Coordinates of C-alpha atoms and ligand atoms in Angstrom, one line a residue:
Chain A
M1 CA -10.0 34.2 3.4
G2 CA -11.8 30.9 2.7
V3 CA -9.5 27.9 2.5
Q4 CA -10.5 27.4 -1.1
E5 CA -9.1 30.8 -2.0
Q6 CA -5.7 29.5 -0.9
Y7 CA -5.6 27.0 -3.8
S8 CA -2.4 27.4 -5.7
F9 CA -4.1 26.6 -9.1
D10 CA -7.6 26.2 -10.5
V11 CA -8.5 22.9 -9.0
E12 CA -12.0 22.8 -10.5
A13 CA -10.8 23.3 -14.0
L14 CA -8.1 20.6 -13.5
R15 CA -10.8 18.1 -12.4
A16 CA -12.2 18.2 -15.9
D17 CA -9.1 16.3 -17.0
F18 CA -10.2 13.4 -14.8
P19 CA -13.6 12.1 -15.9
V20 CA -13.5 9.3 -13.2
L21 CA -14.0 12.0 -10.6
D22 CA -17.5 12.6 -11.9
R23 CA -18.4 9.0 -11.2
K24 CA -21.2 8.1 -8.8
V25 CA -20.6 5.1 -6.5
G26 CA -21.8 3.5 -3.3
G27 CA -25.2 4.1 -1.9
D28 CA -27.2 7.1 -0.9
P29 CA -26.8 7.8 2.8
E30 CA -30.2 9.4 2.8
S31 CA -32.1 6.3 1.7
P32 CA -30.9 3.4 3.8
G33 CA -31.2 -0.2 2.9
E34 CA -31.1 0.0 -0.9
G35 CA -28.0 -1.9 -1.4
P36 CA -25.2 -1.0 -3.7
G37 CA -26.1 2.1 -5.5
D38 CA -24.7 4.5 -8.0
D39 CA -26.0 7.8 -6.6
T40 CA -23.2 9.1 -4.5
P41 CA -20.4 11.3 -5.9
L42 CA -17.1 9.6 -5.7
V43 CA -14.7 11.2 -3.2
Y44 CA -11.4 9.5 -4.1
L45 CA -8.9 9.8 -1.2
D46 CA -6.8 6.7 -1.9
N47 CA -4.1 8.5 -4.0
A48 CA -1.2 7.1 -2.0
A49 CA -2.2 3.6 -3.3
T50 CA -2.7 4.9 -6.9
S51 CA -3.7 8.2 -8.5
H52 CA -6.0 8.8 -11.3
T53 CA -4.9 9.4 -14.9
P54 CA -5.7 12.6 -16.7
D55 CA -7.0 12.6 -20.2
P56 CA -3.8 14.0 -21.8
V57 CA -2.0 10.9 -20.4
V58 CA -4.7 8.5 -21.5
D59 CA -4.6 10.1 -24.9
T60 CA -0.9 9.8 -25.2
V61 CA -1.1 6.1 -24.4
A62 CA -4.0 5.6 -26.8
D63 CA -2.2 7.6 -29.5
Y64 CA 0.8 5.2 -29.3
Y65 CA -1.5 2.2 -29.8
R66 CA -3.4 3.9 -32.5
S67 CA -0.6 5.6 -34.5
Y68 CA 2.8 4.1 -33.9
N69 CA 2.6 0.8 -32.0
A70 CA 5.8 -1.1 -32.7
N71 CA 8.6 -2.8 -30.8
V72 CA 11.5 -0.7 -29.8
H73 CA 15.2 -1.0 -30.7
R74 CA 14.4 -3.7 -33.2
G75 CA 13.1 -2.3 -36.4
I76 CA 14.5 -0.1 -39.1
H77 CA 11.0 0.7 -40.1
Q78 CA 9.4 4.0 -39.4
L79 CA 7.0 2.9 -36.7
S80 CA 9.7 1.2 -34.8
Q81 CA 11.8 4.3 -35.1
E82 CA 9.0 6.5 -33.8
A83 CA 8.3 4.2 -30.9
S84 CA 12.0 3.8 -30.0
V85 CA 12.5 7.6 -30.0
A86 CA 9.5 8.3 -27.9
Y87 CA 10.3 5.5 -25.5
E88 CA 14.0 6.6 -25.1
E89 CA 13.0 10.2 -24.8
A90 CA 10.7 9.3 -22.0
H91 CA 13.8 8.4 -20.0
D92 CA 15.2 11.9 -20.6
T93 CA 12.0 13.4 -19.4
V94 CA 12.1 11.3 -16.2
A95 CA 15.8 12.1 -15.8
D96 CA 15.1 15.8 -16.0
F97 CA 12.2 15.6 -13.7
V98 CA 14.3 14.3 -10.8
G99 CA 17.6 15.9 -11.6
A100 CA 19.4 12.9 -12.9
A101 CA 22.3 13.5 -15.3
G102 CA 20.5 11.8 -18.2
R103 CA 18.9 8.7 -19.5
E104 CA 21.9 6.5 -18.6
E105 CA 20.9 7.0 -14.9
I106 CA 17.2 6.1 -15.4
V107 CA 16.1 2.5 -15.7
F108 CA 12.5 1.9 -16.4
T109 CA 11.1 -0.8 -14.1
K110 CA 7.6 -2.1 -13.5
N111 CA 7.3 -0.1 -10.3
T112 CA 9.1 1.0 -7.1
T113 CA 9.1 -2.5 -5.9
E114 CA 10.9 -3.9 -8.9
A115 CA 13.4 -1.0 -8.8
M116 CA 14.2 -2.0 -5.2
N117 CA 14.6 -5.7 -6.2
L118 CA 16.8 -4.8 -9.1
V119 CA 19.3 -3.2 -6.8
A120 CA 18.9 -5.9 -4.1
Y121 CA 19.6 -8.7 -6.6
A122 CA 22.1 -7.0 -9.0
W123 CA 24.1 -5.3 -6.3
G124 CA 23.0 -6.8 -2.9
L125 CA 23.4 -10.5 -3.7
E126 CA 26.8 -9.8 -5.2
E127 CA 28.2 -7.4 -2.7
L128 CA 26.8 -8.3 0.7
G129 CA 28.1 -11.0 3.0
P130 CA 28.4 -11.9 6.7
G131 CA 29.8 -9.0 8.7
D132 CA 28.1 -6.4 6.4
N133 CA 24.9 -4.6 7.4
V134 CA 22.0 -2.9 5.7
V135 CA 20.3 -0.1 7.6
L136 CA 16.5 0.4 7.1
T137 CA 14.0 2.3 9.1
E138 CA 11.0 1.0 11.1
M139 CA 8.8 2.9 8.7
E140 CA 9.9 1.2 5.5
H141 CA 7.3 0.0 3.1
H142 CA 7.4 -3.8 2.6
A143 CA 8.9 -3.1 -0.9
S144 CA 12.1 -2.2 0.8
L145 CA 11.7 -4.0 4.2
V146 CA 10.9 -7.5 2.8
T147 CA 13.4 -7.2 0.0
W148 CA 16.4 -6.3 2.2
Q149 CA 15.3 -8.7 4.9
Q150 CA 15.4 -11.6 2.5
I151 CA 18.6 -10.5 0.8
G152 CA 20.0 -10.3 4.3
K153 CA 19.0 -13.9 5.0
R154 CA 20.6 -15.1 1.7
T155 CA 23.8 -13.2 2.1
G156 CA 24.3 -13.3 5.9
A157 CA 24.3 -9.5 6.1
D158 CA 22.7 -8.0 9.2
V159 CA 19.5 -5.9 8.6
R160 CA 19.0 -3.0 11.1
F161 CA 16.1 -0.7 11.7
V162 CA 16.3 2.9 12.7
D163 CA 13.8 3.6 15.5
V164 CA 10.7 5.8 14.9
T165 CA 9.9 8.3 17.7
D166 CA 6.5 8.7 19.2
E167 CA 6.0 11.7 16.9
G168 CA 6.6 9.5 13.9
R169 CA 10.0 10.8 13.0
L170 CA 13.3 8.9 12.6
D171 CA 15.5 8.8 15.6
M172 CA 18.6 10.3 14.1
D173 CA 20.7 9.4 17.1
D174 CA 19.8 5.8 16.6
A175 CA 20.6 6.2 12.9
A176 CA 24.0 7.5 13.8
D177 CA 24.5 4.5 16.1
L178 CA 23.4 2.0 13.6
I179 CA 25.2 3.2 10.5
D180 CA 28.8 2.1 10.9
D181 CA 31.8 1.1 8.9
D182 CA 30.2 -2.3 8.1
T183 CA 27.1 -0.6 6.6
Q184 CA 26.9 -1.1 2.9
M185 CA 23.5 0.3 2.2
V186 CA 21.0 2.6 3.9
S187 CA 17.6 2.1 2.4
V188 CA 15.0 4.7 3.6
V189 CA 11.6 5.8 2.6
H190 CA 11.6 9.5 1.6
V191 CA 8.0 10.2 2.5
S192 CA 6.3 7.6 4.7
N193 CA 3.1 6.2 3.1
T194 CA 1.7 5.6 6.6
L195 CA 2.9 8.4 8.8
G196 CA 3.3 11.1 6.2
T197 CA 6.8 11.8 7.7
I198 CA 9.2 13.6 5.3
N199 CA 12.5 12.1 6.2
P200 CA 15.8 14.0 6.2
I201 CA 17.4 12.1 3.3
G202 CA 20.3 14.5 3.0
E203 CA 21.3 14.0 6.6
L204 CA 21.1 10.2 6.2
A205 CA 23.0 10.3 3.0
D206 CA 25.8 12.2 4.7
L207 CA 25.9 9.7 7.5
A208 CA 26.0 6.8 5.0
H209 CA 28.6 8.4 2.8
D210 CA 30.8 9.1 5.9
H211 CA 30.9 5.3 6.2
D212 CA 31.2 4.6 2.5
A213 CA 27.7 3.1 2.3
Y214 CA 25.2 3.7 -0.5
V215 CA 21.8 5.3 0.1
F216 CA 18.6 4.2 -1.6
A217 CA 15.7 6.5 -1.1
D218 CA 12.2 5.2 -1.8
G219 CA 10.5 8.1 -3.6
A220 CA 7.1 6.4 -4.2
Q221 CA 5.3 9.0 -2.0
S222 CA 7.6 12.0 -2.6
V223 CA 8.0 12.3 -6.3
P224 CA 4.3 12.5 -7.0
N225 CA 3.8 15.6 -4.9
R226 CA 7.0 17.6 -4.4
A227 CA 10.0 18.7 -6.5
V228 CA 12.8 16.2 -6.1
D229 CA 16.4 16.5 -7.1
V230 CA 18.4 13.3 -6.6
K231 CA 21.7 15.2 -6.8
E232 CA 20.6 17.7 -4.2
L233 CA 19.3 14.9 -2.0
G234 CA 22.7 13.1 -2.4
V235 CA 21.3 9.7 -2.9
D236 CA 22.9 6.9 -4.9
F237 CA 19.6 5.1 -5.8
F238 CA 16.1 6.4 -5.9
A239 CA 12.8 4.8 -7.1
F240 CA 9.2 5.8 -7.8
S241 CA 6.1 4.5 -9.6
A242 CA 4.2 6.3 -12.4
H243 CA 0.8 5.1 -11.2
K244 CA 1.0 7.3 -8.1
M245 CA 1.7 10.4 -10.2
C246 CA -0.9 10.6 -12.9
G247 CA 0.8 8.0 -15.0
P248 CA 0.0 4.4 -16.1
T249 CA 0.4 1.2 -14.1
G250 CA 3.2 -1.1 -15.0
I251 CA 6.0 1.5 -15.2
G252 CA 8.3 3.0 -12.7
A253 CA 11.9 4.3 -12.5
L254 CA 15.1 3.5 -10.8
Y255 CA 17.6 6.3 -10.6
G256 CA 21.1 5.1 -10.0
R257 CA 24.4 7.0 -10.1
E258 CA 26.0 6.2 -13.4
E259 CA 29.2 4.8 -12.1
I260 CA 27.4 2.4 -9.7
L261 CA 24.9 1.2 -12.4
D262 CA 27.9 0.7 -14.7
S263 CA 29.7 -1.5 -12.2
M264 CA 26.6 -3.6 -11.5
Q265 CA 25.8 -6.9 -13.3
P266 CA 22.5 -7.1 -15.1
Y267 CA 19.4 -8.1 -13.2
L268 CA 17.5 -9.8 -16.0
Y269 CA 19.0 -11.4 -19.1
G270 CA 17.6 -11.7 -22.6
G271 CA 16.9 -9.6 -25.6
D272 CA 17.3 -5.8 -25.8
M273 CA 19.9 -5.7 -23.0
I274 CA 22.8 -7.3 -25.0
R275 CA 25.3 -6.0 -27.4
R276 CA 26.9 -9.1 -28.8
V277 CA 26.0 -12.7 -28.2
S278 CA 27.8 -15.9 -29.0
F279 CA 27.1 -19.4 -27.8
E280 CA 29.8 -19.0 -25.2
D281 CA 29.3 -15.5 -23.9
S282 CA 27.5 -12.1 -24.2
T283 CA 28.2 -8.5 -23.7
W284 CA 25.8 -5.9 -22.5
E285 CA 24.2 -2.8 -23.9
D286 CA 24.9 0.6 -22.6
L287 CA 23.0 2.1 -19.7
P288 CA 20.1 2.1 -19.1
W289 CA 19.2 -0.6 -21.6
K290 CA 21.5 -3.1 -19.9
F291 CA 18.8 -3.3 -17.2
E292 CA 15.8 -3.4 -19.4
A293 CA 15.7 -6.9 -20.8
G294 CA 12.9 -8.0 -23.1
T295 CA 10.2 -5.9 -24.7
P296 CA 9.6 -3.1 -22.1
S297 CA 6.3 -1.4 -21.2
I298 CA 6.5 0.9 -24.2
A299 CA 3.1 2.6 -24.0
Q300 CA 3.4 3.0 -20.3
G301 CA 6.9 4.5 -20.5
I302 CA 5.6 7.0 -23.0
G303 CA 2.6 7.7 -20.8
F304 CA 5.0 8.1 -17.8
A305 CA 6.6 11.0 -19.6
A306 CA 3.2 12.5 -20.5
A307 CA 2.3 12.4 -16.8
I308 CA 5.4 14.3 -15.9
E309 CA 4.7 16.9 -18.5
Y310 CA 1.2 17.2 -17.1
L311 CA 2.6 17.7 -13.6
E312 CA 5.2 20.1 -14.8
E313 CA 2.6 22.3 -16.5
I314 CA 1.0 22.8 -13.1
G315 CA 4.3 23.1 -11.4
M316 CA 5.5 20.8 -8.6
D317 CA 5.8 23.7 -6.2
R318 CA 2.1 24.3 -6.6
V319 CA 1.2 20.6 -6.4
E320 CA 3.2 20.5 -3.1
A321 CA 1.4 23.6 -1.8
H322 CA -1.9 22.0 -2.6
E323 CA -1.0 18.8 -0.8
D324 CA 0.2 20.7 2.2
L325 CA -3.0 22.7 2.4
L326 CA -5.2 19.6 2.2
A327 CA -3.1 17.5 4.6
E328 CA -3.0 20.3 7.2
Y329 CA -6.8 21.0 6.8
A330 CA -7.6 17.2 7.1
H331 CA -5.3 16.9 10.1
D332 CA -6.9 19.9 11.9
E333 CA -10.5 18.9 11.1
L334 CA -10.1 15.3 12.1
T335 CA -8.4 16.4 15.3
A336 CA -11.2 18.8 16.0
L337 CA -13.8 16.1 15.5
G338 CA -12.7 14.3 18.6
G339 CA -12.3 10.6 19.1
V340 CA -9.8 10.4 16.3
E341 CA -6.2 9.3 16.7
I342 CA -3.9 10.5 14.0
Y343 CA -0.5 9.0 13.4
G344 CA 2.7 10.8 12.5
P345 CA 4.0 14.4 12.6
P346 CA 1.9 17.5 12.9
G347 CA -0.4 18.8 10.1
D348 CA 2.0 21.4 8.9
D349 CA 4.9 19.1 8.5
R350 CA 3.9 16.0 6.5
G351 CA 3.2 14.6 3.1
G352 CA -0.3 14.7 1.7
L353 CA -1.8 11.9 3.7
V354 CA -3.4 11.2 7.1
A355 CA -3.6 7.8 8.7
F356 CA -5.9 7.6 11.6
N357 CA -8.2 5.5 13.8
V358 CA -11.6 6.3 15.3
E359 CA -12.0 5.2 18.9
G360 CA -14.0 2.0 19.1
V361 CA -14.2 1.6 15.3
H362 CA -12.1 -0.9 13.5
A363 CA -10.4 0.6 10.4
H364 CA -12.1 -1.9 8.1
D365 CA -15.5 -1.1 9.5
L366 CA -14.7 2.6 9.1
S367 CA -13.7 2.1 5.5
S368 CA -16.9 0.1 4.8
I369 CA -19.0 2.9 6.2
L370 CA -17.1 5.6 4.4
N371 CA -17.5 3.6 1.2
D372 CA -21.2 4.1 1.7
Y373 CA -20.7 7.8 1.5
G374 CA -18.8 7.4 -1.7
I375 CA -15.5 8.0 0.1
A376 CA -12.6 5.8 -1.0
V377 CA -9.9 5.5 1.7
R378 CA -7.5 2.7 2.4
A379 CA -7.9 0.6 5.5
G380 CA -5.3 -1.9 6.6
D381 CA -1.6 -1.9 7.3
H382 CA -0.6 -0.1 4.1
C383 CA 2.3 -2.5 3.5
T384 CA 4.0 -1.4 6.8
Q385 CA 3.0 -4.3 9.1
P386 CA 6.0 -4.1 11.5
L387 CA 5.4 -0.3 11.9
H388 CA 1.8 -1.0 12.8
D389 CA 3.0 -3.5 15.3
E390 CA 5.2 -0.8 16.8
M391 CA 2.2 1.6 16.8
G392 CA 0.2 -1.1 18.6
V393 CA -2.6 -1.2 16.1
A394 CA -3.5 -3.9 13.5
A395 CA -4.8 -1.4 11.0
T396 CA -5.4 2.2 10.3
A397 CA -7.6 4.1 7.9
R398 CA -5.6 6.4 5.5
A399 CA -6.9 9.3 3.5
S400 CA -4.4 10.4 0.9
F401 CA -4.7 13.5 -1.3
Y402 CA -3.7 14.6 -4.7
L403 CA -3.8 17.6 -6.9
Y404 CA -7.5 17.2 -7.8
N405 CA -8.8 16.8 -4.3
T406 CA -10.7 19.7 -2.7
I407 CA -11.5 21.1 0.7
E408 CA -15.2 20.1 0.2
E409 CA -14.1 16.5 -0.2
I410 CA -12.2 16.6 3.1
D411 CA -15.3 18.1 4.7
A412 CA -17.3 15.1 3.4
L413 CA -14.7 12.8 4.8
V414 CA -14.8 14.4 8.2
E415 CA -18.6 14.4 8.3
A416 CA -18.7 10.7 7.4
V417 CA -16.0 9.8 10.0
G418 CA -18.2 11.6 12.6
E419 CA -21.2 9.5 11.5
A420 CA -19.2 6.3 11.8
R421 CA -18.0 7.3 15.3
D422 CA -21.6 8.0 16.4
L423 CA -22.9 4.7 14.9
F424 CA -20.4 2.8 17.1
A425 CA -20.7 4.9 20.2
Chain B
M1 CA -27.7 3.0 2.7
G2 CA -25.6 0.8 0.5
L3 CA -23.7 -2.3 1.4
G4 CA -21.3 -0.8 3.8
S5 CA -23.7 0.7 6.4
D6 CA -26.3 -1.9 5.7
M7 CA -23.8 -4.3 7.2
Y8 CA -24.0 -2.4 10.4
R9 CA -27.6 -3.1 11.3
Q10 CA -28.5 -2.9 15.0
Q11 CA -28.1 -6.6 15.5
I12 CA -24.5 -6.6 14.3
L13 CA -23.6 -3.6 16.3
D14 CA -25.3 -5.2 19.4
H15 CA -23.3 -8.4 19.1
Y16 CA -20.1 -6.3 18.5
K17 CA -20.6 -4.2 21.5
N18 CA -22.0 -6.9 23.8
P19 CA -20.4 -10.2 22.5
R20 CA -22.2 -13.3 23.7
N21 CA -20.3 -16.3 25.2
Y22 CA -17.2 -14.2 25.3
G23 CA -14.3 -15.7 27.3
E24 CA -12.7 -19.2 27.6
L25 CA -13.9 -22.6 28.7
E26 CA -12.1 -24.2 31.6
E27 CA -12.0 -27.6 30.0
P28 CA -12.7 -27.4 26.3
D29 CA -12.7 -30.5 24.2
F30 CA -10.9 -28.5 21.7
T31 CA -9.6 -24.9 21.3
H32 CA -8.4 -23.3 18.2
V33 CA -7.1 -19.8 17.0
G34 CA -7.3 -18.3 13.6
E35 CA -6.6 -14.9 12.1
N36 CA -6.8 -12.5 9.2
P37 CA -3.3 -11.1 9.2
S38 CA -4.1 -8.1 7.0
C39 CA -7.0 -7.1 9.2
G40 CA -5.4 -8.1 12.4
D41 CA -8.6 -10.1 13.3
T42 CA -7.8 -12.9 15.7
I43 CA -10.4 -15.3 17.1
Q44 CA -10.1 -18.2 19.6
M45 CA -12.9 -20.7 19.9
D46 CA -13.2 -23.1 22.8
V47 CA -15.7 -25.9 22.4
G48 CA -17.1 -28.5 24.8
L49 CA -18.8 -31.6 23.4
D50 CA -21.2 -34.2 24.8
E51 CA -19.9 -37.6 25.8
A52 CA -20.3 -39.1 22.4
G53 CA -18.3 -36.2 20.9
E54 CA -21.1 -35.7 18.4
T55 CA -22.9 -32.6 19.8
I56 CA -21.7 -29.2 20.9
E57 CA -22.6 -28.4 24.4
S58 CA -20.7 -25.3 25.3
V59 CA -18.9 -22.6 23.4
R60 CA -16.7 -19.6 24.3
F61 CA -14.9 -17.3 22.0
N62 CA -12.5 -14.4 22.4
G63 CA -10.4 -12.2 20.3
D64 CA -9.9 -8.9 18.6
G65 CA -11.1 -7.6 15.3
C66 CA -13.6 -5.7 13.3
A67 CA -17.4 -5.5 14.0
I68 CA -18.1 -8.1 11.2
S69 CA -15.7 -10.7 12.5
M70 CA -16.6 -10.2 16.2
A71 CA -20.4 -10.1 15.7
S72 CA -20.2 -13.1 13.4
A73 CA -18.3 -15.1 16.0
S74 CA -20.7 -14.0 18.7
M75 CA -23.8 -15.1 16.7
L76 CA -22.1 -18.3 15.8
S77 CA -21.3 -19.1 19.5
E78 CA -25.1 -18.9 20.2
R79 CA -25.9 -20.9 17.1
L80 CA -23.5 -23.7 18.0
H81 CA -25.0 -24.6 21.3
G82 CA -26.7 -28.0 20.8
M83 CA -25.5 -28.2 17.2
A84 CA -24.3 -31.6 15.8
V85 CA -20.6 -31.5 15.0
E86 CA -21.5 -32.7 11.5
E87 CA -23.7 -29.7 11.0
L88 CA -20.9 -27.4 12.0
H89 CA -18.7 -29.1 9.4
E90 CA -21.3 -28.5 6.7
M91 CA -21.7 -24.8 7.4
D92 CA -20.7 -22.7 4.4
T93 CA -20.3 -19.1 3.6
D94 CA -24.0 -18.7 2.7
D95 CA -25.0 -20.1 6.1
V96 CA -22.9 -17.5 7.8
T97 CA -24.3 -14.6 5.8
E98 CA -27.8 -15.9 6.4
M99 CA -27.1 -16.0 10.1
L100 CA -25.8 -12.4 10.0
G101 CA -28.9 -11.4 8.1
V102 CA -27.2 -8.7 6.0
D103 CA -25.3 -8.7 2.7
I104 CA -21.6 -8.8 3.3
S105 CA -19.6 -6.9 0.7
P106 CA -17.1 -9.1 -1.1
M107 CA -14.0 -7.6 0.5
R108 CA -15.4 -8.4 4.0
V109 CA -16.5 -12.0 3.6
K110 CA -13.2 -13.2 5.0
C111 CA -14.0 -11.3 8.2
A112 CA -17.5 -12.8 8.4
V113 CA -16.4 -16.4 8.1
L114 CA -13.4 -16.3 10.4
G115 CA -15.2 -17.6 13.5
R116 CA -16.9 -20.4 11.6
Q117 CA -13.6 -21.4 10.0
V118 CA -11.9 -21.5 13.4
A119 CA -14.6 -23.7 14.9
Q120 CA -14.5 -26.1 11.9
D121 CA -10.8 -26.3 11.8
G122 CA -10.6 -26.8 15.6
S123 CA -13.1 -29.6 15.3
K124 CA -11.3 -31.3 12.4
I125 CA -8.0 -31.1 14.2
H126 CA -9.8 -32.7 17.2
R127 CA -11.0 -35.5 14.9
D128 CA -7.6 -35.9 13.4
E129 CA -8.9 -34.8 10.0
L130 CA -6.6 -31.8 9.8
D131 CA -3.0 -31.3 10.6
P132 CA -2.7 -29.2 13.9
D133 CA 0.2 -27.3 12.3
D134 CA -2.2 -25.9 9.6
R135 CA -3.0 -22.3 10.6
T136 CA -6.5 -21.0 10.1
I137 CA -6.4 -17.9 7.9
T138 CA -9.5 -16.8 6.0
E139 CA -7.8 -14.8 3.3
E140 CA -5.6 -15.5 0.3
Ligands
PLP1 C1 6.5 4.3 0.3 C2 6.2 3.3 -0.8 N1 7.1 2.5 -1.3 C3 6.9 1.6 -2.2 C4 5.6 1.4 -2.7 C5 5.4 0.4 -3.7 O1 5.0 0.9 -4.9 P1 4.7 -0.1 -6.1 O2 3.6 -1.0 -5.6 O3 4.2 0.8 -7.2 O4 5.9 -0.9 -6.4 C6 4.6 2.2 -2.2 C7 3.2 2.1 -2.6 O5 2.5 1.1 -2.7 C8 4.9 3.2 -1.2 O6 3.9 3.9 -0.7

């Protein structure tokens, strides 16, 4: 059976929803020296950075602006009612999607980074102090690493990092050593955006809860491509970004267990988040609005829900199967090519991305050459600088896949990587 | 090919694989290090001057990085021999791309100019025109 025949849905048909995939970019590898061109089909393999937006989502956002653009929670008039209902219901859609109890557990934020900061400021600055500790992992994205590092400096709390093994997994013995009775928060990336590792969140949550600590899982790379249930995972906080899952930029979600969110002070003050204001004092709106000060990203919030509906129509199990197929194929083919070092766990046990280096070729040079073949990959430290230090490399190239990518596109990647390797040999 | 591969003409690859003036000077008049943290490019430039301190007599560089930054530093090290310090100070980005002889895509300019910036900053520190605590970083 050809690999294509193992697709779990009709990928070609789905690609029609993404006109950008038909773009031509870069230059023609067959006619050297012609400078920037527009004659090479785009092969977009930078989905872990941001994914493309299908027409139904673009249409939903456009429809809001065209038909019922109005501020939310402020007007009695019809447009405001329509906008408010759509924006509020978007919270329900997001809540359902990740198994939260309801909208009261879903705060819309700008992105994963802001969700992390919300908890770090509203909970961390209040609750942490000398003698406490926060446990992270060596594979944290800067969104979590820098945030807790700085909150640690401001509060005097110790910040600890669980070791990553040579295979790119968390050292769970180390985790068990580091998480102790002084641990207040365990903040861990669900799927690593560099190694592709799928971390055992449930096990970490058990460890944390045994010591009365909270768990915050960073779902930026897990929610886009696998079914996630926050209650099953056992996390207290969870965050993800719409722009990595077919949705608009400027919107993301923080899940927080209701009783914890309830006990937290607001993060931003202003309009929309208050119930009653006098010159002397103010009281707060119900959850989640208490944490959504000012005019929110209304169109983006509604678009976020449309993205989820789009993904649900395909089915997250199928999306995950497609990612697994592509990741394993890419891992195998790059390995077979030779001269390629791949970071992280084996091909059959990782999220839909592969970070690698080609012997003798700097990742930035590789990315420049791939760009010439119309192939978009990310080169750099992927916001995990300390992890790259541990890996002993300054940069890696990363190909990351999404539901519209194909086996042929990975073949194109592998061929171009081979060309780059030969050019530098 | 387009910009990307065009950047990797034979000359660039040659300088990358066989860097000229690679190493360190035993007694440099000044030495300076700079980096692009996001690329991990690091370059050290050692420069020896004539007695008047006006003309560059010897150059060595070393470091680690992509082909563009390394080849650029290697070519620069050849160019600098016998160059007036004033002229070094006046070198701008266009002079660097001209020296490289290829178009540099916008995202890679910071790699191309790192060596020049290190040499300029080192010289300015030597002349007390720049605070030695200022780090040389050619990216925002
Ligand atoms: C694992 C992980 N966490 C956090 C982020 C940050 O997401 P955002 O930039 O949308 O806040 C990203 C992506 O950039 C990521 O891959």
